[in-house]
Coordinates of C-alpha atoms and ligand atoms in Angstrom, one line a residue:
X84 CA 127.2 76.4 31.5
X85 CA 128.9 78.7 33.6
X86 CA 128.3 82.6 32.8
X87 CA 132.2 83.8 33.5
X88 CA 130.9 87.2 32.8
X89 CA 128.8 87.4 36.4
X90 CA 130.3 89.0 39.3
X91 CA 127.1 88.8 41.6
X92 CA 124.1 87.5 41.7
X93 CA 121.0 89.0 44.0
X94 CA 117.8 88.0 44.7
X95 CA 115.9 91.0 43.5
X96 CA 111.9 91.8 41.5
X97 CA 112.7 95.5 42.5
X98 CA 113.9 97.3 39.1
X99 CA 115.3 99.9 40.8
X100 CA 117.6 97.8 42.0
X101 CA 118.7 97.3 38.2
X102 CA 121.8 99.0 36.7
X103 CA 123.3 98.5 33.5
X104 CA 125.0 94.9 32.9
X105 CA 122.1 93.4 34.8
X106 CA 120.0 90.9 33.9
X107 CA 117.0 89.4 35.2
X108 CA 116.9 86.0 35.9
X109 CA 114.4 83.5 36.1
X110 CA 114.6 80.2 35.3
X111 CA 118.2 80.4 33.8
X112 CA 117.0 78.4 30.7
X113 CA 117.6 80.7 28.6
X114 CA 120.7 82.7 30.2
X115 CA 122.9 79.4 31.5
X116 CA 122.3 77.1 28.4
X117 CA 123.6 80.1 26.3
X118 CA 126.5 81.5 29.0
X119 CA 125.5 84.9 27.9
X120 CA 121.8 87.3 28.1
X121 CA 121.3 86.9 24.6
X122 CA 118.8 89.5 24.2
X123 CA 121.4 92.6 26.0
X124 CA 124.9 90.4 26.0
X125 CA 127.0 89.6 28.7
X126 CA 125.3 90.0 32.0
X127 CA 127.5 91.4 35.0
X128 CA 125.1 90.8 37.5
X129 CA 121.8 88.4 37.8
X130 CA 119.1 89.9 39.2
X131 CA 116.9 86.7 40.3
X132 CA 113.2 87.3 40.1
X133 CA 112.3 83.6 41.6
X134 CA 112.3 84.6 44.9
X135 CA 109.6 87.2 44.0
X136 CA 106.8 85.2 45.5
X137 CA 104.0 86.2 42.9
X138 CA 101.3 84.0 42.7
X139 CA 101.4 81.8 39.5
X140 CA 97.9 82.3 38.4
X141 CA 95.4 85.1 39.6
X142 CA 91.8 84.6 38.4
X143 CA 90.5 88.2 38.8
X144 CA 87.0 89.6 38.7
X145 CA 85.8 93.3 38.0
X146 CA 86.8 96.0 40.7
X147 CA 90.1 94.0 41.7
X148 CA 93.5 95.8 42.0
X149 CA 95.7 95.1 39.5
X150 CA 99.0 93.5 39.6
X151 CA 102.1 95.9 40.3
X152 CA 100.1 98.5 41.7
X153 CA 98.8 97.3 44.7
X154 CA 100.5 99.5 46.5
X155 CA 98.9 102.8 44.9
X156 CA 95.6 102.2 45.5
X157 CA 92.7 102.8 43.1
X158 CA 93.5 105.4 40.2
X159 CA 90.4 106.8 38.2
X160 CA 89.7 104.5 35.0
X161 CA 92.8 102.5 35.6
X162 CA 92.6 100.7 39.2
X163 CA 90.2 97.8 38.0
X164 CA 90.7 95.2 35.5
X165 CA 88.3 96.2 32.0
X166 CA 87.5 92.8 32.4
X167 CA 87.7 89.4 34.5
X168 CA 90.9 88.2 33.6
X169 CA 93.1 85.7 34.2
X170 CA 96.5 87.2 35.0
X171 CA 99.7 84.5 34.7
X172 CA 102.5 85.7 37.2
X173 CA 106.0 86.3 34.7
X174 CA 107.8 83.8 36.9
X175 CA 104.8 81.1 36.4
X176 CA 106.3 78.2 35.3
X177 CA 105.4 76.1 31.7
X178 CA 104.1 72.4 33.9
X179 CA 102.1 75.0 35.8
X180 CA 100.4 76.3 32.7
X181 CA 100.1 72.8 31.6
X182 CA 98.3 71.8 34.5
X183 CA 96.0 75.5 34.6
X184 CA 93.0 73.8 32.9
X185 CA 92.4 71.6 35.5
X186 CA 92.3 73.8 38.1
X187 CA 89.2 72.9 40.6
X188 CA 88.8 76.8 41.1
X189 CA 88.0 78.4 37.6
X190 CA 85.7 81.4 37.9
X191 CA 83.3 80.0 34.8
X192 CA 82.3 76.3 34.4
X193 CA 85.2 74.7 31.8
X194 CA 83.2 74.5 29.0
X195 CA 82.8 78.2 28.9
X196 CA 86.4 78.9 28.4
X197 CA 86.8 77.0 25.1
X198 CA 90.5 79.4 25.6
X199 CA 92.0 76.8 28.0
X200 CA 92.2 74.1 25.3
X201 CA 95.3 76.1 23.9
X202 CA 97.3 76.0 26.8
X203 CA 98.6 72.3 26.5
X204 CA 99.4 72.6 22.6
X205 CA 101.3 75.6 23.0
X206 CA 103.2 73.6 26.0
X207 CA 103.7 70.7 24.2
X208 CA 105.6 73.2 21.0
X209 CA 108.2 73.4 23.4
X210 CA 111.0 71.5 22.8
X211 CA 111.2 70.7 26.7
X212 CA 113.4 68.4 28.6
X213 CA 112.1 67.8 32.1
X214 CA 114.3 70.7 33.3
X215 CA 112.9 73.4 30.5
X216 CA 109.4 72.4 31.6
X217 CA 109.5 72.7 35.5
X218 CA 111.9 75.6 36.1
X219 CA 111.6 77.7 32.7
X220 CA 109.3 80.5 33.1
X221 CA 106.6 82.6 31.2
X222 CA 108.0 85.3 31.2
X223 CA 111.2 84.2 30.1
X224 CA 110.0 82.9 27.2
X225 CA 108.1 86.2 26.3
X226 CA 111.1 88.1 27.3
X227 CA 113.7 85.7 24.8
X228 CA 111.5 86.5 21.8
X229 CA 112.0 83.5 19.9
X230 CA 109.9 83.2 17.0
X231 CA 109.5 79.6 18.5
X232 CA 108.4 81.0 21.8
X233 CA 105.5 79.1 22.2
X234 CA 103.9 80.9 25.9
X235 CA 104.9 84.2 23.1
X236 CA 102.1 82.2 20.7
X237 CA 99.8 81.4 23.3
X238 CA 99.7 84.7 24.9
X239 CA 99.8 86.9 21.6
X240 CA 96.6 84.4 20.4
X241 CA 94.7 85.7 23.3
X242 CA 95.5 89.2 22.8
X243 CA 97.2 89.0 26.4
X244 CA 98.7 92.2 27.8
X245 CA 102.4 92.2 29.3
X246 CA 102.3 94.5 32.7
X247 CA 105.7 96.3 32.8
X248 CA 107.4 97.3 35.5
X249 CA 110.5 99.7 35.6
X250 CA 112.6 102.0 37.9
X251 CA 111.4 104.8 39.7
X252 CA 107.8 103.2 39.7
X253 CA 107.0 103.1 36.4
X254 CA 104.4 101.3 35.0
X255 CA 103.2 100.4 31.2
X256 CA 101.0 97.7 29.5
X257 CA 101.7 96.8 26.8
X258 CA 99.6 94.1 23.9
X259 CA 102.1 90.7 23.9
X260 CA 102.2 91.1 20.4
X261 CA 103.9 94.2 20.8
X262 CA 106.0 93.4 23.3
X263 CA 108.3 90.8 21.2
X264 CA 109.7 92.8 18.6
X265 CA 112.3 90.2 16.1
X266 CA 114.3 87.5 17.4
X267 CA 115.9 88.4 20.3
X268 CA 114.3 91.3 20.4
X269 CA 111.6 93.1 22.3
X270 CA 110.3 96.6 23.6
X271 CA 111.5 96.6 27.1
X272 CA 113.7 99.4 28.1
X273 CA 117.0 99.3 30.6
X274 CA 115.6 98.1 33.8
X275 CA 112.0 97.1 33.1
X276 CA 111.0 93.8 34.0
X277 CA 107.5 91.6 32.9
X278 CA 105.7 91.7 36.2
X279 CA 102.8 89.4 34.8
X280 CA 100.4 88.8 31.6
X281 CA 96.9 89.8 31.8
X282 CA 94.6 87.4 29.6
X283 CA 90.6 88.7 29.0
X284 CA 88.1 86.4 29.8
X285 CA 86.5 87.5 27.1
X286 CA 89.4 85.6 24.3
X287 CA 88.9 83.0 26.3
X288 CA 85.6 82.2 26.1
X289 CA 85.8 82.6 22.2
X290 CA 85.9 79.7 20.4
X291 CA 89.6 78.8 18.9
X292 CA 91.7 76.5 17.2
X293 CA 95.6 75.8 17.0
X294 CA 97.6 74.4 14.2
X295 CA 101.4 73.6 14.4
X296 CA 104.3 72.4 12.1
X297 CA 107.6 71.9 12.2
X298 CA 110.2 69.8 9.5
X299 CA 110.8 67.3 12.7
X300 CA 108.1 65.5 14.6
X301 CA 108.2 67.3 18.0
X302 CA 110.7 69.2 16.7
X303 CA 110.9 73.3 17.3
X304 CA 107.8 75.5 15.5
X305 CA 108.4 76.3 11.9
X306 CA 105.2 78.1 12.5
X307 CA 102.4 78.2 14.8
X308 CA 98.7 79.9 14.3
X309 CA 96.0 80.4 16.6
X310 CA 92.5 81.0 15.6
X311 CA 89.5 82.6 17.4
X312 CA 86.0 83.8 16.3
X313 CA 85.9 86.9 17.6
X314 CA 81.9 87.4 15.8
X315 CA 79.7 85.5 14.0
X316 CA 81.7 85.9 10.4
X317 CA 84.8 87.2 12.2
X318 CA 87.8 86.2 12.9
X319 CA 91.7 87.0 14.2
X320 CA 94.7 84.4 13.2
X321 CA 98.0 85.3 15.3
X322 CA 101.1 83.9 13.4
X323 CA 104.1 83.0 15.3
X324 CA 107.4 81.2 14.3
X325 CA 106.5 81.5 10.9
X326 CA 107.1 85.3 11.3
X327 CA 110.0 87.1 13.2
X328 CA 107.4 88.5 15.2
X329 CA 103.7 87.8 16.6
X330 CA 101.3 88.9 13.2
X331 CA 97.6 89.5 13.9
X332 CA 95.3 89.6 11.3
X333 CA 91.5 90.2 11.6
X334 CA 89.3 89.0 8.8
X335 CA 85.4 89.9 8.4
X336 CA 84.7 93.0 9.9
X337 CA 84.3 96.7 9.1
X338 CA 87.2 97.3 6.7
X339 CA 89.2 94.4 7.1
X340 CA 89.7 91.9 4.3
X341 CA 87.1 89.2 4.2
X342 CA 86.8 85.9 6.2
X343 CA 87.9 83.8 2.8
X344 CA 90.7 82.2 1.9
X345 CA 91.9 84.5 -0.5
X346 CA 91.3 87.7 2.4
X347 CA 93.4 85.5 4.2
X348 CA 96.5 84.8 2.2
X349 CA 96.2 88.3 0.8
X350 CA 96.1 90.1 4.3
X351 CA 98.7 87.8 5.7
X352 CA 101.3 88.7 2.8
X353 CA 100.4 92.2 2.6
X354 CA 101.2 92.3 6.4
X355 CA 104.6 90.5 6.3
X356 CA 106.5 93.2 5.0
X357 CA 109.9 92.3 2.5
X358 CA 111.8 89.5 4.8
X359 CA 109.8 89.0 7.5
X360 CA 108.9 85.5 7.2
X361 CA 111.8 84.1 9.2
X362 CA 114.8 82.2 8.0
X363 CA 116.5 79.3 10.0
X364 CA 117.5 76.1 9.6
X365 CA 113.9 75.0 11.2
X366 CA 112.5 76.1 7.5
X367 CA 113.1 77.9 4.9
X368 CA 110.8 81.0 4.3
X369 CA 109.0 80.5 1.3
X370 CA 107.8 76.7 3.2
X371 CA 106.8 79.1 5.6
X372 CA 104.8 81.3 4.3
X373 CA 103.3 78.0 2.4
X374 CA 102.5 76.2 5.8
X375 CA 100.9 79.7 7.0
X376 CA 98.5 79.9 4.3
X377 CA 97.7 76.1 4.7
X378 CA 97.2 76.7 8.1
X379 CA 95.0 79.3 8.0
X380 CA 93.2 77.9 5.8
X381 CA 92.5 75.0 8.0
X382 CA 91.5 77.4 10.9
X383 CA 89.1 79.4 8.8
X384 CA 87.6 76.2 7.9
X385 CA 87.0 74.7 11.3
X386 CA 86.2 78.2 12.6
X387 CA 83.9 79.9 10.4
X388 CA 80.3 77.3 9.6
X389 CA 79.9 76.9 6.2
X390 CA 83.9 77.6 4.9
X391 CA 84.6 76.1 2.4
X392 CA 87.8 73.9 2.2
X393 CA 88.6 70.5 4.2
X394 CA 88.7 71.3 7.7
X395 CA 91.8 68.9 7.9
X396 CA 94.6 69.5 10.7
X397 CA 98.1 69.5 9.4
X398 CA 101.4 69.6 12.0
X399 CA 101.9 67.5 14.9
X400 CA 100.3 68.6 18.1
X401 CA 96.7 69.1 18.2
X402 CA 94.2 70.1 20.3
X403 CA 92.1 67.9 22.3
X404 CA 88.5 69.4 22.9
X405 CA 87.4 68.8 26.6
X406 CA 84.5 71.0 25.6
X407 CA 82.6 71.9 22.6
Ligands
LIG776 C1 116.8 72.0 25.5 C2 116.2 73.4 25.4 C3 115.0 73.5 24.6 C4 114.4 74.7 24.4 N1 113.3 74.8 23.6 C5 112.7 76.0 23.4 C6 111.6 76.1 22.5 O1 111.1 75.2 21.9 N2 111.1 77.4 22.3 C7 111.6 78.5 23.0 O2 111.0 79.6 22.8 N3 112.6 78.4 23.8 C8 113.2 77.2 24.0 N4 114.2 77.1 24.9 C9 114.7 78.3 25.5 C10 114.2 78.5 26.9 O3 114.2 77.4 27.7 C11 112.8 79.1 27.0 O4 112.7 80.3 26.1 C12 112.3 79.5 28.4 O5 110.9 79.7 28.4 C13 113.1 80.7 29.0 O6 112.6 80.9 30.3 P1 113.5 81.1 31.6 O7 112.6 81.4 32.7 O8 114.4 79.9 31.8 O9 114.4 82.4 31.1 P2 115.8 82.9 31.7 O10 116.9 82.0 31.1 O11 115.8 83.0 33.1 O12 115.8 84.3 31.0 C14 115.8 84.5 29.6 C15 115.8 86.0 29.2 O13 114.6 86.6 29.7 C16 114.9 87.6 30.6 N5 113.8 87.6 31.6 C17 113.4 86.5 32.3 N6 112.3 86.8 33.1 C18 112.1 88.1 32.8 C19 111.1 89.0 33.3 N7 110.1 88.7 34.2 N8 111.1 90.3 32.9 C20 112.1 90.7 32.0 N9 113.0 89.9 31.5 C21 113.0 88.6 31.9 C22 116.3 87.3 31.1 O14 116.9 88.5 31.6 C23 116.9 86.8 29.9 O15 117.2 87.8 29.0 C24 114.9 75.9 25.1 C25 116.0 75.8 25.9 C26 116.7 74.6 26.0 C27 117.9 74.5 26.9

């Protein structure tokens, strides 16, 4: 679709280039399917990140810079990564995620990053045409803030961190799940752009699980969980598409509501305030929040030994376990 609002489009990751009427462009899934920047309205100028040449995927261990301020050099308490992590470029494309957990260099043998089995699920919630899945981008997805967004799910369900860049050198971080803020919606301010998403090792070497639905086969998330056992009687559940935004709940430790199915559909109702389970024509809300609970369920019981409850899998897409 042509964008009749654009004047000019320059190849540009450098945010002080931005002004306002800009937008950022990456693949142009998003922005020329629409004609129009949903997420600030009608774009003057594209700023096109693709020429950024930032690696797709960074595996990085302890002591390394981090990404967007390799130019500073080490600050006190901030210049390493916490942890090895594996940090996914913005402008990494979805087939490259799909193809991430076969990668011939991964720091830790496969079977130690149980994590990677979510990748390909959360790919395959897209509803992609060939073009949507070799040009669209991570970070647009993130940066659209569909409830739907399924690299949104994926990152948010391994408590990924979005590393923000904006003008005059400014630099945040900021949790995924923060990040995306309603439909259409996020946190980043006039000029910032997503430089990359830092995952921990750590979540992904924690056992998960995924469960998807949607009222069509292949058809777009009505709502999307991801599991991981984060101790031996603990848990977190991220809820996307279901919700307007990403939901964490942790069940099972110090003053959270127990790993059970009722701590489960109690903390997840108490935590969608009034409205919040989203309303579309993908599902109506109240099937929603009925498919959440159900899918929960299900996670608790193929998470947690000795749940009780089927450990069935409802929706769709599933994963397939390369490792257990
Ligand atoms: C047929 C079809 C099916 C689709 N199915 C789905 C689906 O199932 N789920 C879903 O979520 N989406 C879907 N989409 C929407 C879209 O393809 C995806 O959200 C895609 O991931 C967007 O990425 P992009 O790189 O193309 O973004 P773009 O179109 O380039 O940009 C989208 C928005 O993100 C901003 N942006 C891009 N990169 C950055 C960055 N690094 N920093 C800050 N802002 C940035 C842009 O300014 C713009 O506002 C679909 C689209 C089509 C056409």
């Amino acid at each position: 679709m042509d964008m009749t609002s654009v004047e000019e489009v320059l190849m540009s990751a450098d945010p002080d280039t931005w002004r306002p009427g800009d937008s950022w462009l990456a693949g142009g899934t998003v922005l020329l399917s629409y004609g129009t920047d949903i997420t600030r309205g009608r774009p003057r100028r594209l700023l096109d990140l693709t020429g950024a040449g930032w690696p797709s995927v960074v595996w990085h261990a302890e002591g390394e810079s981090e990404a967007g301020n390799e130019d500073a050099g080490p600050r006190p308490g901030q210049e390493v990564w916490p942890l090895p992590a594996l940090e996914l470029a913005a402008t990494c494309r979805v087939a490259e995620v799909y193809a991430l957990p076969d990668a011939a260099d991964l720091p830790l043998p496969r079977d130690l990053l149980p994590g990677l089995d979510l990748f390909r699920p959360c790919c395959d919630s897209f509803v992609a045409s060939y073009k949507i899945w070799n040009v669209s981008t991570v970070g647009g997805n993130v940066a659209t803030a569909l409830p739907a967004g399924p690299m949104t799910s994926l990152l948010a369900g391994l408590d990924a961190v979005a590393v923000l860049l904006g003008p005059e050198g400014t630099r945040r971080e900021l949790p995924v799940a923060d990040l995306v803020l309603g439909e259409a919606h996020t946190a980043l301010r006039g000029g910032e752009l997503i430089r990359c998403f830092r995952i921990p090792v750590g979540a992904l070497r924690q056992p998960s699980a995924f469960r998807r639905i949607s009222l069509t086969e292949r058809g777009r998330s009505a709502a999307l969980l991801i599991g991981r056992r984060t101790g031996p009687d603990r848990l977190r559940i991220v809820v996307t598409a279901s919700t307007r935004r990403p939901l964490v709940v942790d069940l099972g430790g110090a003053g959270q509501p127990p790993a059970s199915g009722d701590g489960w559909r109690s903390a997840v109702d108490t935590a969608v305030a009034d409205g919040g389970w989203h309303d579309d024509v993908h599902g109506a809300p109240d099937w929603r929040r009925a498919m959440t609970h159900r899918l929960g369920d299900e996670i608790l019981a193929e998470l947690l030994p000795g749940m009780a409850g089927a450990a069935r899998t409802t929706g769709d897409i599933t994963v397939e376990r390369t490792t257990r």
